[in-house]
Amino acid sequence: MSRDEIKDKLLEYVREKLQSEEITETTQLESIDEFSSIFVVELILFIEENFDLEVSYEDYNMENYSDVTSIIDLVIRNKEKS
């Protein structure tokens, strides 16, 4: 799966879950009212199910979920490990 495919899939999910079509790759997700720890848990589950990987405990760091670019990087790093 290419970086663009990962980006498209993640943007679609994040926009839907956070109820904002305005979200871009660099939008700081914490600035959105709907952002919460529950969202992050659901996002991790989404990543694991849709990209066929396991997010390690070391990756449970909010820096990895600050914006879609960071999430894409997380997915790519984990795909390379597996």
Short mmCIF file of N, CA and C in Angstrom, two decimals:
data_model
loop_
_atom_site.label_atom_id
_atom_site.label_comp_id
_atom_site.label_asym_id
_atom_site.label_seq_id
_atom_site.Cartn_x
_atom_site.Cartn_y
_atom_site.Cartn_z
N MET A 1 0.85 -1.18 0.00
CA MET A 1 0.00 0.00 0.00
C MET A 1 0.89 1.24 0.00
N SER A 2 0.61 2.16 -0.87
CA SER A 2 1.42 3.37 -0.99
C SER A 2 1.10 4.38 0.12
N ARG A 3 1.99 5.35 0.28
CA ARG A 3 1.77 6.42 1.26
C ARG A 3 0.46 7.16 0.96
N ASP A 4 0.19 7.42 -0.32
CA ASP A 4 -1.04 8.12 -0.69
C ASP A 4 -2.29 7.31 -0.35
N GLU A 5 -2.23 6.02 -0.54
CA GLU A 5 -3.37 5.17 -0.19
C GLU A 5 -3.60 5.16 1.32
N ILE A 6 -2.52 5.09 2.07
CA ILE A 6 -2.62 5.15 3.54
C ILE A 6 -3.21 6.49 3.95
N LYS A 7 -2.68 7.56 3.35
CA LYS A 7 -3.17 8.92 3.66
C LYS A 7 -4.66 9.04 3.37
N ASP A 8 -5.10 8.59 2.22
CA ASP A 8 -6.51 8.71 1.85
C ASP A 8 -7.41 7.96 2.82
N LYS A 9 -7.00 6.76 3.17
CA LYS A 9 -7.80 5.94 4.08
C LYS A 9 -7.86 6.58 5.47
N LEU A 10 -6.73 7.06 5.95
CA LEU A 10 -6.70 7.69 7.27
C LEU A 10 -7.47 9.01 7.29
N LEU A 11 -7.30 9.82 6.27
CA LEU A 11 -8.04 11.09 6.22
C LEU A 11 -9.54 10.86 6.21
N GLU A 12 -9.98 9.90 5.43
CA GLU A 12 -11.41 9.58 5.40
C GLU A 12 -11.91 9.19 6.79
N TYR A 13 -11.18 8.32 7.45
CA TYR A 13 -11.58 7.86 8.78
C TYR A 13 -11.57 9.01 9.79
N VAL A 14 -10.48 9.76 9.84
CA VAL A 14 -10.36 10.85 10.82
C VAL A 14 -11.41 11.92 10.58
N ARG A 15 -11.64 12.28 9.34
CA ARG A 15 -12.66 13.29 9.03
C ARG A 15 -14.04 12.84 9.47
N GLU A 16 -14.33 11.58 9.23
CA GLU A 16 -15.64 11.06 9.63
C GLU A 16 -15.77 11.02 11.15
N LYS A 17 -14.77 10.48 11.83
CA LYS A 17 -14.84 10.33 13.29
C LYS A 17 -14.83 11.66 14.02
N LEU A 18 -14.06 12.62 13.51
CA LEU A 18 -13.99 13.92 14.17
C LEU A 18 -14.96 14.93 13.57
N GLN A 19 -15.76 14.46 12.66
CA GLN A 19 -16.85 15.24 12.07
C GLN A 19 -16.38 16.58 11.49
N SER A 20 -15.32 16.49 10.68
CA SER A 20 -14.81 17.71 10.05
C SER A 20 -14.16 17.38 8.72
N GLU A 21 -14.73 17.90 7.67
CA GLU A 21 -14.15 17.73 6.34
C GLU A 21 -12.96 18.67 6.12
N GLU A 22 -12.74 19.57 7.06
CA GLU A 22 -11.66 20.55 6.95
C GLU A 22 -10.30 19.97 7.32
N ILE A 23 -10.26 18.78 7.87
CA ILE A 23 -9.01 18.20 8.34
C ILE A 23 -8.09 17.88 7.16
N THR A 24 -6.84 18.32 7.30
CA THR A 24 -5.81 18.02 6.31
C THR A 24 -4.75 17.15 6.98
N GLU A 25 -3.70 16.84 6.24
CA GLU A 25 -2.61 16.03 6.80
C GLU A 25 -1.93 16.71 7.99
N THR A 26 -1.93 18.02 8.01
CA THR A 26 -1.19 18.75 9.04
C THR A 26 -2.06 19.38 10.13
N THR A 27 -3.35 19.19 10.05
CA THR A 27 -4.24 19.72 11.09
C THR A 27 -3.88 19.11 12.43
N GLN A 28 -3.70 19.94 13.43
CA GLN A 28 -3.44 19.45 14.78
C GLN A 28 -4.75 18.87 15.34
N LEU A 29 -4.78 17.57 15.47
CA LEU A 29 -6.04 16.90 15.83
C LEU A 29 -6.53 17.27 17.22
N GLU A 30 -5.62 17.56 18.13
CA GLU A 30 -6.03 17.94 19.48
C GLU A 30 -6.82 19.24 19.50
N SER A 31 -6.73 20.03 18.44
CA SER A 31 -7.46 21.30 18.40
C SER A 31 -8.93 21.12 18.03
N ILE A 32 -9.30 19.90 17.68
CA ILE A 32 -10.68 19.62 17.28
C ILE A 32 -11.47 19.15 18.49
N ASP A 33 -12.64 19.72 18.69
CA ASP A 33 -13.45 19.43 19.88
C ASP A 33 -13.72 17.95 20.10
N GLU A 34 -13.93 17.20 19.03
CA GLU A 34 -14.29 15.80 19.16
C GLU A 34 -13.09 14.89 19.47
N PHE A 35 -11.90 15.44 19.46
CA PHE A 35 -10.70 14.66 19.75
C PHE A 35 -10.71 14.25 21.22
N SER A 36 -10.44 12.97 21.48
CA SER A 36 -10.43 12.46 22.86
C SER A 36 -9.57 11.20 22.92
N SER A 37 -9.35 10.73 24.12
CA SER A 37 -8.60 9.49 24.29
C SER A 37 -9.36 8.32 23.68
N ILE A 38 -10.67 8.38 23.72
CA ILE A 38 -11.49 7.32 23.10
C ILE A 38 -11.26 7.31 21.59
N PHE A 39 -11.17 8.46 20.99
CA PHE A 39 -10.87 8.54 19.56
C PHE A 39 -9.54 7.87 19.26
N VAL A 40 -8.52 8.13 20.08
CA VAL A 40 -7.20 7.55 19.85
C VAL A 40 -7.26 6.03 19.94
N VAL A 41 -7.97 5.50 20.91
CA VAL A 41 -8.13 4.04 21.04
C VAL A 41 -8.83 3.48 19.80
N GLU A 42 -9.90 4.12 19.37
CA GLU A 42 -10.62 3.68 18.17
C GLU A 42 -9.72 3.78 16.94
N LEU A 43 -8.90 4.81 16.87
CA LEU A 43 -7.97 4.99 15.76
C LEU A 43 -6.94 3.86 15.73
N ILE A 44 -6.41 3.50 16.88
CA ILE A 44 -5.45 2.39 16.96
C ILE A 44 -6.10 1.10 16.46
N LEU A 45 -7.31 0.85 16.88
CA LEU A 45 -8.03 -0.35 16.42
C LEU A 45 -8.24 -0.30 14.91
N PHE A 46 -8.60 0.87 14.39
CA PHE A 46 -8.77 1.04 12.96
C PHE A 46 -7.47 0.74 12.22
N ILE A 47 -6.37 1.28 12.72
CA ILE A 47 -5.06 1.07 12.10
C ILE A 47 -4.73 -0.42 12.08
N GLU A 48 -4.90 -1.07 13.21
CA GLU A 48 -4.55 -2.49 13.28
C GLU A 48 -5.41 -3.33 12.33
N GLU A 49 -6.68 -3.04 12.26
CA GLU A 49 -7.58 -3.82 11.41
C GLU A 49 -7.40 -3.52 9.93
N ASN A 50 -7.19 -2.27 9.58
CA ASN A 50 -7.17 -1.88 8.17
C ASN A 50 -5.80 -1.94 7.52
N PHE A 51 -4.76 -1.95 8.32
CA PHE A 51 -3.42 -2.00 7.76
C PHE A 51 -2.69 -3.28 8.17
N ASP A 52 -3.42 -4.19 8.77
CA ASP A 52 -2.92 -5.51 9.12
C ASP A 52 -1.59 -5.43 9.88
N LEU A 53 -1.61 -4.71 10.99
CA LEU A 53 -0.42 -4.61 11.83
C LEU A 53 -0.84 -4.44 13.28
N GLU A 54 0.13 -4.58 14.15
CA GLU A 54 -0.12 -4.39 15.57
C GLU A 54 0.65 -3.17 16.04
N VAL A 55 -0.05 -2.24 16.65
CA VAL A 55 0.58 -1.04 17.18
C VAL A 55 1.18 -1.41 18.54
N SER A 56 2.47 -1.21 18.68
CA SER A 56 3.15 -1.60 19.92
C SER A 56 2.92 -0.57 21.03
N TYR A 57 3.15 -1.02 22.23
CA TYR A 57 2.97 -0.15 23.39
C TYR A 57 3.85 1.10 23.29
N GLU A 58 5.04 0.95 22.73
CA GLU A 58 5.94 2.09 22.58
C GLU A 58 5.33 3.19 21.69
N ASP A 59 4.41 2.79 20.85
CA ASP A 59 3.77 3.76 19.95
C ASP A 59 2.55 4.45 20.56
N TYR A 60 2.25 4.12 21.81
CA TYR A 60 1.14 4.78 22.49
C TYR A 60 1.64 6.10 23.06
N ASN A 61 2.03 6.96 22.17
CA ASN A 61 2.58 8.26 22.50
C ASN A 61 1.79 9.28 21.69
N MET A 62 1.29 10.30 22.33
CA MET A 62 0.42 11.25 21.65
C MET A 62 1.11 11.94 20.47
N GLU A 63 2.41 12.01 20.46
CA GLU A 63 3.11 12.61 19.32
C GLU A 63 2.81 11.84 18.03
N ASN A 64 2.55 10.55 18.15
CA ASN A 64 2.24 9.73 16.98
C ASN A 64 0.84 10.00 16.43
N TYR A 65 0.03 10.72 17.17
CA TYR A 65 -1.37 10.96 16.79
C TYR A 65 -1.70 12.44 16.72
N SER A 66 -0.68 13.28 16.63
CA SER A 66 -0.91 14.73 16.64
C SER A 66 -1.55 15.24 15.36
N ASP A 67 -1.21 14.60 14.23
CA ASP A 67 -1.81 14.97 12.95
C ASP A 67 -1.77 13.73 12.04
N VAL A 68 -2.40 13.82 10.91
CA VAL A 68 -2.49 12.66 10.02
C VAL A 68 -1.12 12.28 9.48
N THR A 69 -0.25 13.23 9.26
CA THR A 69 1.11 12.91 8.80
C THR A 69 1.82 12.02 9.81
N SER A 70 1.69 12.33 11.09
CA SER A 70 2.31 11.52 12.14
C SER A 70 1.73 10.11 12.16
N ILE A 71 0.44 10.01 11.94
CA ILE A 71 -0.23 8.70 11.92
C ILE A 71 0.24 7.89 10.72
N ILE A 72 0.37 8.54 9.57
CA ILE A 72 0.88 7.86 8.37
C ILE A 72 2.28 7.32 8.65
N ASP A 73 3.13 8.14 9.24
CA ASP A 73 4.50 7.71 9.57
C ASP A 73 4.47 6.52 10.52
N LEU A 74 3.58 6.54 11.49
CA LEU A 74 3.43 5.41 12.41
C LEU A 74 3.07 4.13 11.67
N VAL A 75 2.11 4.24 10.78
CA VAL A 75 1.68 3.06 10.00
C VAL A 75 2.85 2.53 9.15
N ILE A 76 3.53 3.41 8.48
CA ILE A 76 4.64 2.99 7.62
C ILE A 76 5.76 2.35 8.44
N ARG A 77 6.11 2.94 9.58
CA ARG A 77 7.14 2.35 10.45
C ARG A 77 6.75 0.94 10.89
N ASN A 78 5.51 0.79 11.28
CA ASN A 78 5.05 -0.51 11.76
C ASN A 78 4.93 -1.53 10.63
N LYS A 79 4.55 -1.08 9.44
CA LYS A 79 4.49 -1.98 8.28
C LYS A 79 5.88 -2.48 7.95
N GLU A 80 6.88 -1.64 8.07
CA GLU A 80 8.25 -2.02 7.77
C GLU A 80 8.77 -3.04 8.77
N LYS A 81 8.31 -2.97 10.02
CA LYS A 81 8.72 -3.92 11.06
C LYS A 81 8.14 -5.30 10.84
N SER A 82 6.95 -5.35 10.25
CA SER A 82 6.27 -6.64 10.11
C SER A 82 6.62 -7.37 8.84
#
